[in-house]
Amino acid sequence: MSSSSSPLRIGFVMLHTSPLDVPGTKDAGGMNVVVRAQAEALARAGHEVRIFTRRSDPAPPDQVELRPGLTVVHLAAGPARLLAKGEHESVMERFGELLEVELQREPVDLLHAEHWFSGIAALPAARRAGVPLVQSYHSIAAPVDSPLTDGERPESPGRLAGERRLAHEADLVIAVSEAERRTVLERLGGDEDRVRVVPLGVDTELFHPCATRDCMEDRDWLSSGGRPEAIVVGRLHPLKGFDLAIDAVAAIDAERRPALRIVGAPPPDGDDYVRALHDAVARHGMLRTTAFDGALRRSDLAERIRRAAVMLVPSHSETFGLVALEAAASGVPVIARAAGGLREAVLDGETGMLIGSGSGTGAEDADDPTVWAAAIDRLLGDAELRERMGAAARDHALARSWDASAARLAGVYREALGR
Ligand code: UDP
């Protein structure tokens, strides 16, 4: 077993999206942010990290060094173009073979697979190389006909069985929240003894409260037509419940209604949902007060969030809900559905409000836009409450650094190596 200070050679396996992709586009989202942030923090701590990803674009070189100690390796499994998410199942085997060749050339101490495609591809390679496999799911599929509150539906036939297999065969499973840990145990029949919770972090330098006069003036609504702004951020997917955010804002009296900013782009097969969102905005007569920004780069996104009065997170299910923590770091209160990891990312009544938690807004039907409207209206009408929640949110985020998250992760790696 390696000592607690010796550097590790870590192989992240990230088959279906690249750490070089812009989050909020294609299928890139929270997983890309998390892998990149944890890999960078591990490299900063002196570990040697390689991220193996599928080549989905002919342009980049085989290896891209992101910083000393952190390299992205492209494996040419399947065509060098973007695939629909479900199509990745057909390239798992080839990816695993190429991974094995890479590991022979340059060994690692352990593999950490992100999402089930990566886990199934990496399992045989890990076994043959004699190194442990640590598995992160990022999301765990719900049966095809279950409600949206149960999470993402499988995009390809092998997913449910693949996720279950990994719960049994990976050396350790990493969950990002207690909620995800329960899902691993209950839905996948995972072994309690082999699941570890490693909470995610947030970049509190990138995401910070308003620090310039211009920003504060915006936040205090001197621009944007005198209206406060509510912001929603994420891939434009029905799971995110952005339709509910639009209906909620529409349910607020027109003179007190905030502007609504929607940030993010649809996944490759998501155009119908985007059309439905635009139609809803038009139907409610909110075209002039609603902005669709598309996907934003991290620094532009951070700038947008800190200027908002409130962030809404109406997701039907969320393993963690990184955007809620990013808002907290920005000193912006969050109104979120009391679902999955959002129950941990938002402290109800302190850093924001949880809808459907049984506290706060009375009726508490989390699908009812008027319940959301009442919460938004209450927060926007109470400057003192906003201020207090914003300050508590920033404190909450300051306790969650990526360095701390990565240190915990390294501890799990050493544990896997010692088993
Ligand atoms: N994101 C971004 N630009 C965008 C939209 C989203 O950088 O235009 C980021 C967002 O800040 C967050 C991640 O993508 O870090 C989404 O993570 P989350 O856990 O909220 O959702 P997921 O994509 O994992 O379902």
PDB file of C-alpha atoms in Angstrom, residues 7-265:
ATOM      1  CA  PRO A   7       2.060  10.701  -5.077  1.00  0.00           C
ATOM      2  CA  LEU A   8      -0.346   8.447  -6.980  1.00  0.00           C
ATOM      3  CA  ARG A   9      -0.607   7.769 -10.704  1.00  0.00           C
ATOM      4  CA  ILE A  10      -4.330   8.171 -11.328  1.00  0.00           C
ATOM      5  CA  GLY A  11      -6.226   7.320 -14.514  1.00  0.00           C
ATOM      6  CA  PHE A  12      -9.595   9.036 -14.872  1.00  0.00           C
ATOM      7  CA  VAL A  13     -11.753   7.289 -17.447  1.00  0.00           C
ATOM      8  CA  MET A  14     -14.306   9.546 -19.089  1.00  0.00           C
ATOM      9  CA  LEU A  15     -15.530   7.841 -22.216  1.00  0.00           C
ATOM     10  CA  HIS A  16     -18.484   9.837 -23.507  1.00  0.00           C
ATOM     11  CA  THR A  17     -17.578  13.495 -23.015  1.00  0.00           C
ATOM     12  CA  SER A  18     -14.294  15.304 -22.905  1.00  0.00           C
ATOM     13  CA  PRO A  19     -12.877  17.399 -20.094  1.00  0.00           C
ATOM     14  CA  LEU A  20     -12.108  19.879 -22.886  1.00  0.00           C
ATOM     15  CA  ASP A  21     -15.826  20.346 -23.735  1.00  0.00           C
ATOM     16  CA  VAL A  22     -17.626  23.469 -22.567  1.00  0.00           C
ATOM     17  CA  PRO A  23     -20.076  22.546 -19.779  1.00  0.00           C
ATOM     18  CA  GLY A  24     -23.648  23.377 -20.685  1.00  0.00           C
ATOM     19  CA  THR A  25     -23.132  22.217 -24.299  1.00  0.00           C
ATOM     20  CA  LYS A  26     -23.469  18.805 -25.948  1.00  0.00           C
ATOM     21  CA  ASP A  27     -23.647  16.224 -23.152  1.00  0.00           C
ATOM     22  CA  ALA A  28     -21.171  18.151 -21.042  1.00  0.00           C
ATOM     23  CA  GLY A  29     -22.448  19.261 -17.649  1.00  0.00           C
ATOM     24  CA  GLY A  30     -21.694  18.715 -14.004  1.00  0.00           C
ATOM     25  CA  MET A  31     -19.547  15.658 -14.636  1.00  0.00           C
ATOM     26  CA  ASN A  32     -17.159  17.654 -16.816  1.00  0.00           C
ATOM     27  CA  VAL A  33     -16.851  20.389 -14.224  1.00  0.00           C
ATOM     28  CA  VAL A  34     -16.287  17.884 -11.427  1.00  0.00           C
ATOM     29  CA  VAL A  35     -13.708  15.751 -13.245  1.00  0.00           C
ATOM     30  CA  ARG A  36     -11.763  18.770 -14.361  1.00  0.00           C
ATOM     31  CA  ALA A  37     -11.804  20.410 -10.920  1.00  0.00           C
ATOM     32  CA  GLN A  38     -10.899  17.231  -9.034  1.00  0.00           C
ATOM     33  CA  ALA A  39      -8.188  16.287 -11.535  1.00  0.00           C
ATOM     34  CA  GLU A  40      -6.654  19.751 -11.307  1.00  0.00           C
ATOM     35  CA  ALA A  41      -6.757  19.698  -7.516  1.00  0.00           C
ATOM     36  CA  LEU A  42      -5.131  16.242  -7.456  1.00  0.00           C
ATOM     37  CA  ALA A  43      -2.399  17.437  -9.836  1.00  0.00           C
ATOM     38  CA  ARG A  44      -1.845  20.529  -7.661  1.00  0.00           C
ATOM     39  CA  ALA A  45      -1.401  18.171  -4.709  1.00  0.00           C
ATOM     40  CA  GLY A  46       1.419  16.428  -6.606  1.00  0.00           C
ATOM     41  CA  HIS A  47      -0.375  13.418  -8.086  1.00  0.00           C
ATOM     42  CA  GLU A  48       0.082  12.359 -11.709  1.00  0.00           C
ATOM     43  CA  VAL A  49      -3.310  12.400 -13.443  1.00  0.00           C
ATOM     44  CA  ARG A  50      -4.266  11.217 -16.919  1.00  0.00           C
ATOM     45  CA  ILE A  51      -7.830  11.536 -18.226  1.00  0.00           C
ATOM     46  CA  PHE A  52      -8.713   8.989 -20.902  1.00  0.00           C
ATOM     47  CA  THR A  53     -11.524  10.139 -23.172  1.00  0.00           C
ATOM     48  CA  ARG A  54     -12.939   9.091 -26.543  1.00  0.00           C
ATOM     49  CA  ARG A  55     -11.760  11.015 -29.557  1.00  0.00           C
ATOM     50  CA  SER A  56     -14.948  12.733 -30.807  1.00  0.00           C
ATOM     51  CA  ASP A  57     -13.134  15.296 -32.952  1.00  0.00           C
ATOM     52  CA  PRO A  58     -10.220  14.677 -35.345  1.00  0.00           C
ATOM     53  CA  ALA A  59      -8.469  17.948 -34.453  1.00  0.00           C
ATOM     54  CA  PRO A  60      -6.821  17.742 -31.018  1.00  0.00           C
ATOM     55  CA  PRO A  61      -3.512  15.853 -30.626  1.00  0.00           C
ATOM     56  CA  ASP A  62      -3.480  12.406 -28.992  1.00  0.00           C
ATOM     57  CA  GLN A  63      -2.290  13.919 -25.725  1.00  0.00           C
ATOM     58  CA  VAL A  64      -3.057  17.376 -24.381  1.00  0.00           C
ATOM     59  CA  GLU A  65      -1.260  18.599 -21.285  1.00  0.00           C
ATOM     60  CA  LEU A  66      -3.644  20.804 -19.296  1.00  0.00           C
ATOM     61  CA  ARG A  67      -1.098  21.625 -16.606  1.00  0.00           C
ATOM     62  CA  PRO A  68       1.955  19.900 -15.166  1.00  0.00           C
ATOM     63  CA  GLY A  69       0.798  16.513 -13.917  1.00  0.00           C
ATOM     64  CA  LEU A  70      -2.521  16.569 -15.804  1.00  0.00           C
ATOM     65  CA  THR A  71      -2.867  15.168 -19.319  1.00  0.00           C
ATOM     66  CA  VAL A  72      -5.889  14.341 -21.468  1.00  0.00           C
ATOM     67  CA  VAL A  73      -5.415  11.230 -23.631  1.00  0.00           C
ATOM     68  CA  HIS A  74      -7.690  10.725 -26.662  1.00  0.00           C
ATOM     69  CA  LEU A  75      -8.515   7.123 -27.567  1.00  0.00           C
ATOM     70  CA  ALA A  76      -9.760   6.542 -31.125  1.00  0.00           C
ATOM     71  CA  ALA A  77     -12.676   4.222 -30.340  1.00  0.00           C
ATOM     72  CA  GLY A  78     -15.483   4.625 -32.892  1.00  0.00           C
ATOM     73  CA  PRO A  79     -15.835   7.514 -35.339  1.00  0.00           C
ATOM     74  CA  ALA A  80     -14.060  10.802 -34.567  1.00  0.00           C
ATOM     75  CA  ARG A  81     -17.297  12.758 -34.302  1.00  0.00           C
ATOM     76  CA  LEU A  82     -19.899  13.500 -31.684  1.00  0.00           C
ATOM     77  CA  LEU A  83     -22.160  10.521 -30.971  1.00  0.00           C
ATOM     78  CA  ALA A  84     -25.646  10.583 -29.459  1.00  0.00           C
ATOM     79  CA  LYS A  85     -25.301   9.568 -25.836  1.00  0.00           C
ATOM     80  CA  GLY A  86     -26.874   6.133 -26.296  1.00  0.00           C
ATOM     81  CA  GLU A  87     -24.497   5.236 -29.138  1.00  0.00           C
ATOM     82  CA  HIS A  88     -21.535   5.091 -26.778  1.00  0.00           C
ATOM     83  CA  GLU A  89     -22.556   1.661 -25.613  1.00  0.00           C
ATOM     84  CA  SER A  90     -21.323   0.260 -28.929  1.00  0.00           C
ATOM     85  CA  VAL A  91     -17.792   1.642 -28.471  1.00  0.00           C
ATOM     86  CA  MET A  92     -17.205   0.597 -24.862  1.00  0.00           C
ATOM     87  CA  GLU A  93     -15.369  -2.592 -25.728  1.00  0.00           C
ATOM     88  CA  ARG A  94     -13.027  -0.981 -28.233  1.00  0.00           C
ATOM     89  CA  PHE A  95     -12.343   1.862 -25.810  1.00  0.00           C
ATOM     90  CA  GLY A  96     -11.440  -0.691 -23.128  1.00  0.00           C
ATOM     91  CA  GLU A  97      -8.965  -2.397 -25.469  1.00  0.00           C
ATOM     92  CA  LEU A  98      -7.247   0.878 -26.310  1.00  0.00           C
ATOM     93  CA  LEU A  99      -7.166   1.802 -22.652  1.00  0.00           C
ATOM     94  CA  GLU A 100      -5.423  -1.463 -21.878  1.00  0.00           C
ATOM     95  CA  VAL A 101      -2.734  -0.721 -24.475  1.00  0.00           C
ATOM     96  CA  GLU A 102      -2.183   2.721 -22.955  1.00  0.00           C
ATOM     97  CA  LEU A 103      -1.862   1.253 -19.462  1.00  0.00           C
ATOM     98  CA  GLN A 104       0.763  -1.190 -20.682  1.00  0.00           C
ATOM     99  CA  ARG A 105       2.726   1.693 -22.131  1.00  0.00           C
ATOM    100  CA  GLU A 106       2.347   3.880 -19.094  1.00  0.00           C
ATOM    101  CA  PRO A 107       0.955   2.201 -15.977  1.00  0.00           C
ATOM    102  CA  VAL A 108      -1.319   3.801 -13.375  1.00  0.00           C
ATOM    103  CA  ASP A 109      -1.890   2.870  -9.725  1.00  0.00           C
ATOM    104  CA  LEU A 110      -5.649   2.916 -10.099  1.00  0.00           C
ATOM    105  CA  LEU A 111      -8.502   3.792 -12.438  1.00  0.00           C
ATOM    106  CA  HIS A 112     -11.389   6.064 -11.560  1.00  0.00           C
ATOM    107  CA  ALA A 113     -14.314   5.626 -13.968  1.00  0.00           C
ATOM    108  CA  GLU A 114     -16.831   8.402 -14.525  1.00  0.00           C
ATOM    109  CA  HIS A 115     -20.346   7.276 -15.556  1.00  0.00           C
ATOM    110  CA  TRP A 116     -21.257   3.704 -16.379  1.00  0.00           C
ATOM    111  CA  PHE A 117     -19.940   3.615 -20.002  1.00  0.00           C
ATOM    112  CA  SER A 118     -16.475   4.294 -18.614  1.00  0.00           C
ATOM    113  CA  GLY A 119     -16.822   1.775 -15.811  1.00  0.00           C
ATOM    114  CA  ILE A 120     -17.815  -1.113 -18.051  1.00  0.00           C
ATOM    115  CA  ALA A 121     -15.069  -0.203 -20.542  1.00  0.00           C
ATOM    116  CA  ALA A 122     -12.440   0.053 -17.803  1.00  0.00           C
ATOM    117  CA  LEU A 123     -13.308  -2.978 -15.696  1.00  0.00           C
ATOM    118  CA  PRO A 124     -11.464  -5.604 -17.800  1.00  0.00           C
ATOM    119  CA  ALA A 125      -8.501  -3.242 -18.319  1.00  0.00           C
ATOM    120  CA  ALA A 126      -8.243  -2.651 -14.564  1.00  0.00           C
ATOM    121  CA  ARG A 127      -8.425  -6.362 -13.825  1.00  0.00           C
ATOM    122  CA  ARG A 128      -5.737  -7.217 -16.360  1.00  0.00           C
ATOM    123  CA  ALA A 129      -3.490  -4.403 -15.161  1.00  0.00           C
ATOM    124  CA  GLY A 130      -4.070  -5.561 -11.575  1.00  0.00           C
ATOM    125  CA  VAL A 131      -5.186  -2.120 -10.365  1.00  0.00           C
ATOM    126  CA  PRO A 132      -8.332  -1.146  -8.443  1.00  0.00           C
ATOM    127  CA  LEU A 133     -11.325   0.410 -10.180  1.00  0.00           C
ATOM    128  CA  VAL A 134     -13.133   3.198  -8.362  1.00  0.00           C
ATOM    129  CA  GLN A 135     -16.529   4.076  -9.828  1.00  0.00           C
ATOM    130  CA  SER A 136     -18.464   7.365  -9.895  1.00  0.00           C
ATOM    131  CA  TYR A 137     -21.897   7.334 -11.549  1.00  0.00           C
ATOM    132  CA  HIS A 138     -22.779  11.049 -11.774  1.00  0.00           C
ATOM    133  CA  SER A 139     -26.304   9.912 -12.470  1.00  0.00           C
ATOM    134  CA  ILE A 140     -28.003   6.577 -12.043  1.00  0.00           C
ATOM    135  CA  ALA A 141     -30.691   5.667 -14.538  1.00  0.00           C
ATOM    136  CA  ALA A 142     -34.279   5.194 -13.515  1.00  0.00           C
ATOM    137  CA  PRO A 143     -36.443   2.491 -15.116  1.00  0.00           C
ATOM    138  CA  VAL A 144     -37.822   3.599 -18.503  1.00  0.00           C
ATOM    139  CA  ASP A 145     -41.401   4.308 -17.417  1.00  0.00           C
ATOM    140  CA  SER A 146     -40.707   5.827 -13.990  1.00  0.00           C
ATOM    141  CA  PRO A 147     -41.492   9.508 -13.243  1.00  0.00           C
ATOM    142  CA  LEU A 148     -38.970  12.284 -13.873  1.00  0.00           C
ATOM    143  CA  THR A 149     -38.408  12.570 -10.126  1.00  0.00           C
ATOM    144  CA  ASP A 150     -36.585   9.252 -10.250  1.00  0.00           C
ATOM    145  CA  GLY A 151     -33.959  10.708 -12.596  1.00  0.00           C
ATOM    146  CA  GLU A 152     -32.572  10.235 -16.053  1.00  0.00           C
ATOM    147  CA  ARG A 153     -33.927   7.390 -18.195  1.00  0.00           C
ATOM    148  CA  PRO A 154     -31.420   4.957 -19.770  1.00  0.00           C
ATOM    149  CA  GLU A 155     -30.382   6.067 -23.274  1.00  0.00           C
ATOM    150  CA  SER A 156     -29.275   2.611 -24.300  1.00  0.00           C
ATOM    151  CA  PRO A 157     -30.355  -0.916 -23.347  1.00  0.00           C
ATOM    152  CA  GLY A 158     -27.351  -1.986 -21.275  1.00  0.00           C
ATOM    153  CA  ARG A 159     -27.380   0.864 -18.778  1.00  0.00           C
ATOM    154  CA  LEU A 160     -29.431  -0.550 -15.896  1.00  0.00           C
ATOM    155  CA  ALA A 161     -27.561  -3.860 -15.909  1.00  0.00           C
ATOM    156  CA  GLY A 162     -24.205  -2.106 -16.409  1.00  0.00           C
ATOM    157  CA  GLU A 163     -24.738   0.203 -13.445  1.00  0.00           C
ATOM    158  CA  ARG A 164     -25.806  -2.711 -11.267  1.00  0.00           C
ATOM    159  CA  ARG A 165     -22.776  -4.738 -12.302  1.00  0.00           C
ATOM    160  CA  LEU A 166     -20.422  -1.903 -11.388  1.00  0.00           C
ATOM    161  CA  ALA A 167     -22.040  -1.583  -7.949  1.00  0.00           C
ATOM    162  CA  HIS A 168     -20.963  -5.154  -7.334  1.00  0.00           C
ATOM    163  CA  GLU A 169     -17.644  -5.329  -9.157  1.00  0.00           C
ATOM    164  CA  ALA A 170     -15.941  -1.963  -8.689  1.00  0.00           C
ATOM    165  CA  ASP A 171     -13.542  -1.962  -5.752  1.00  0.00           C
ATOM    166  CA  LEU A 172     -15.130   1.171  -4.312  1.00  0.00           C
ATOM    167  CA  VAL A 173     -18.050   3.331  -5.415  1.00  0.00           C
ATOM    168  CA  ILE A 174     -18.011   7.076  -4.897  1.00  0.00           C
ATOM    169  CA  ALA A 175     -21.253   8.980  -4.292  1.00  0.00           C
ATOM    170  CA  VAL A 176     -21.366  12.769  -4.228  1.00  0.00           C
ATOM    171  CA  SER A 177     -24.211  13.042  -1.726  1.00  0.00           C
ATOM    172  CA  GLU A 178     -26.056  10.979   0.843  1.00  0.00           C
ATOM    173  CA  ALA A 179     -28.941  10.947  -1.628  1.00  0.00           C
ATOM    174  CA  GLU A 180     -26.782   9.280  -4.274  1.00  0.00           C
ATOM    175  CA  ARG A 181     -25.404   6.820  -1.736  1.00  0.00           C
ATOM    176  CA  ARG A 182     -28.945   5.706  -0.937  1.00  0.00           C
ATOM    177  CA  THR A 183     -29.705   5.293  -4.644  1.00  0.00           C
ATOM    178  CA  VAL A 184     -26.616   3.101  -5.098  1.00  0.00           C
ATOM    179  CA  LEU A 185     -27.718   0.913  -2.204  1.00  0.00           C
ATOM    180  CA  GLU A 186     -31.437   0.787  -2.913  1.00  0.00           C
ATOM    181  CA  ARG A 187     -31.618   0.823  -6.695  1.00  0.00           C
ATOM    182  CA  LEU A 188     -28.423  -0.992  -7.586  1.00  0.00           C
ATOM    183  CA  GLY A 189     -28.209  -3.293  -4.584  1.00  0.00           C
ATOM    184  CA  GLY A 190     -24.720  -1.931  -3.840  1.00  0.00           C
ATOM    185  CA  ASP A 191     -22.773  -3.101  -0.824  1.00  0.00           C
ATOM    186  CA  GLU A 192     -22.869  -0.555   2.007  1.00  0.00           C
ATOM    187  CA  ASP A 193     -19.304  -1.396   2.840  1.00  0.00           C
ATOM    188  CA  ARG A 194     -17.967  -0.230  -0.497  1.00  0.00           C
ATOM    189  CA  VAL A 195     -19.708   3.111  -1.027  1.00  0.00           C
ATOM    190  CA  ARG A 196     -17.980   6.316   0.059  1.00  0.00           C
ATOM    191  CA  VAL A 197     -19.414   9.835  -0.044  1.00  0.00           C
ATOM    192  CA  VAL A 198     -17.027  12.467  -1.410  1.00  0.00           C
ATOM    193  CA  PRO A 199     -18.829  15.837  -1.445  1.00  0.00           C
ATOM    194  CA  LEU A 200     -18.177  18.120  -4.386  1.00  0.00           C
ATOM    195  CA  GLY A 201     -16.524  21.484  -4.125  1.00  0.00           C
ATOM    196  CA  VAL A 202     -16.939  24.878  -5.727  1.00  0.00           C
ATOM    197  CA  ASP A 203     -14.443  27.406  -7.035  1.00  0.00           C
ATOM    198  CA  THR A 204     -15.035  30.313  -4.660  1.00  0.00           C
ATOM    199  CA  GLU A 205     -12.580  32.550  -6.513  1.00  0.00           C
ATOM    200  CA  LEU A 206     -14.380  32.197  -9.824  1.00  0.00           C
ATOM    201  CA  PHE A 207     -17.834  32.294  -8.229  1.00  0.00           C
ATOM    202  CA  HIS A 208     -17.858  35.265  -5.868  1.00  0.00           C
ATOM    203  CA  PRO A 209     -20.389  37.918  -4.878  1.00  0.00           C
ATOM    204  CA  CYS A 210     -20.559  41.244  -6.691  1.00  0.00           C
ATOM    205  CA  ALA A 211     -17.394  43.237  -6.077  1.00  0.00           C
ATOM    206  CA  THR A 212     -17.769  46.157  -8.485  1.00  0.00           C
ATOM    207  CA  ARG A 213     -20.183  49.025  -8.478  1.00  0.00           C
ATOM    208  CA  ASP A 214     -21.396  48.128 -11.936  1.00  0.00           C
ATOM    209  CA  CYS A 215     -22.236  44.626 -10.778  1.00  0.00           C
ATOM    210  CA  MET A 216     -24.032  45.839  -7.672  1.00  0.00           C
ATOM    211  CA  GLU A 217     -26.078  48.297  -9.671  1.00  0.00           C
ATOM    212  CA  ASP A 218     -27.152  45.503 -11.958  1.00  0.00           C
ATOM    213  CA  ARG A 219     -27.954  43.266  -9.048  1.00  0.00           C
ATOM    214  CA  ASP A 220     -29.928  46.067  -7.474  1.00  0.00           C
ATOM    215  CA  TRP A 221     -31.934  46.236 -10.671  1.00  0.00           C
ATOM    216  CA  LEU A 222     -31.065  49.674 -11.969  1.00  0.00           C
ATOM    217  CA  SER A 223     -30.548  48.017 -15.310  1.00  0.00           C
ATOM    218  CA  SER A 224     -32.568  45.112 -16.728  1.00  0.00           C
ATOM    219  CA  GLY A 225     -35.571  47.414 -16.968  1.00  0.00           C
ATOM    220  CA  GLY A 226     -35.767  47.914 -13.233  1.00  0.00           C
ATOM    221  CA  ARG A 227     -36.578  44.269 -12.607  1.00  0.00           C
ATOM    222  CA  PRO A 228     -34.701  41.862 -10.388  1.00  0.00           C
ATOM    223  CA  GLU A 229     -33.452  38.838 -12.221  1.00  0.00           C
ATOM    224  CA  ALA A 230     -34.089  35.144 -11.599  1.00  0.00           C
ATOM    225  CA  ILE A 231     -31.576  32.827 -13.232  1.00  0.00           C
ATOM    226  CA  VAL A 232     -31.727  29.129 -14.168  1.00  0.00           C
ATOM    227  CA  VAL A 233     -28.622  27.300 -15.383  1.00  0.00           C
ATOM    228  CA  GLY A 234     -28.041  23.883 -16.925  1.00  0.00           C
ATOM    229  CA  ARG A 235     -28.309  21.659 -19.942  1.00  0.00           C
ATOM    230  CA  LEU A 236     -31.726  22.345 -21.512  1.00  0.00           C
ATOM    231  CA  HIS A 237     -33.201  18.950 -20.675  1.00  0.00           C
ATOM    232  CA  PRO A 238     -36.713  18.178 -19.349  1.00  0.00           C
ATOM    233  CA  LEU A 239     -35.148  16.764 -16.166  1.00  0.00           C
ATOM    234  CA  LYS A 240     -34.035  20.274 -15.261  1.00  0.00           C
ATOM    235  CA  GLY A 241     -37.653  21.509 -15.032  1.00  0.00           C
ATOM    236  CA  PHE A 242     -36.975  24.842 -16.748  1.00  0.00           C
ATOM    237  CA  ASP A 243     -40.580  24.802 -17.999  1.00  0.00           C
ATOM    238  CA  LEU A 244     -41.665  25.027 -14.352  1.00  0.00           C
ATOM    239  CA  ALA A 245     -39.378  28.032 -13.813  1.00  0.00           C
ATOM    240  CA  ILE A 246     -41.053  29.826 -16.730  1.00  0.00           C
ATOM    241  CA  ASP A 247     -44.559  29.009 -15.452  1.00  0.00           C
ATOM    242  CA  ALA A 248     -43.566  30.095 -11.936  1.00  0.00           C
ATOM    243  CA  VAL A 249     -42.291  33.487 -13.050  1.00  0.00           C
ATOM    244  CA  ALA A 250     -45.420  33.890 -15.182  1.00  0.00           C
ATOM    245  CA  ALA A 251     -47.570  33.264 -12.105  1.00  0.00           C
ATOM    246  CA  ILE A 252     -46.161  36.366 -10.367  1.00  0.00           C
ATOM    247  CA  ASP A 253     -48.092  39.645 -10.804  1.00  0.00           C
ATOM    248  CA  ALA A 254     -46.758  41.397 -13.891  1.00  0.00           C
ATOM    249  CA  GLU A 255     -45.553  44.496 -12.020  1.00  0.00           C
ATOM    250  CA  ARG A 256     -43.508  42.453  -9.539  1.00  0.00           C
ATOM    251  CA  ARG A 257     -42.388  39.795 -11.973  1.00  0.00           C
ATOM    252  CA  PRO A 258     -38.608  39.327 -12.226  1.00  0.00           C
ATOM    253  CA  ALA A 259     -36.755  39.048 -15.490  1.00  0.00           C
ATOM    254  CA  LEU A 260     -35.798  35.460 -16.242  1.00  0.00           C
ATOM    255  CA  ARG A 261     -32.419  34.419 -17.591  1.00  0.00           C
ATOM    256  CA  ILE A 262     -32.024  30.893 -18.945  1.00  0.00           C
ATOM    257  CA  VAL A 263     -28.418  29.738 -19.396  1.00  0.00           C
ATOM    258  CA  GLY A 264     -27.388  26.514 -21.140  1.00  0.00           C
ATOM    259  CA  ALA A 265     -27.735  24.646 -24.417  1.00  0.00           C
TER     260      ALA A 265
END
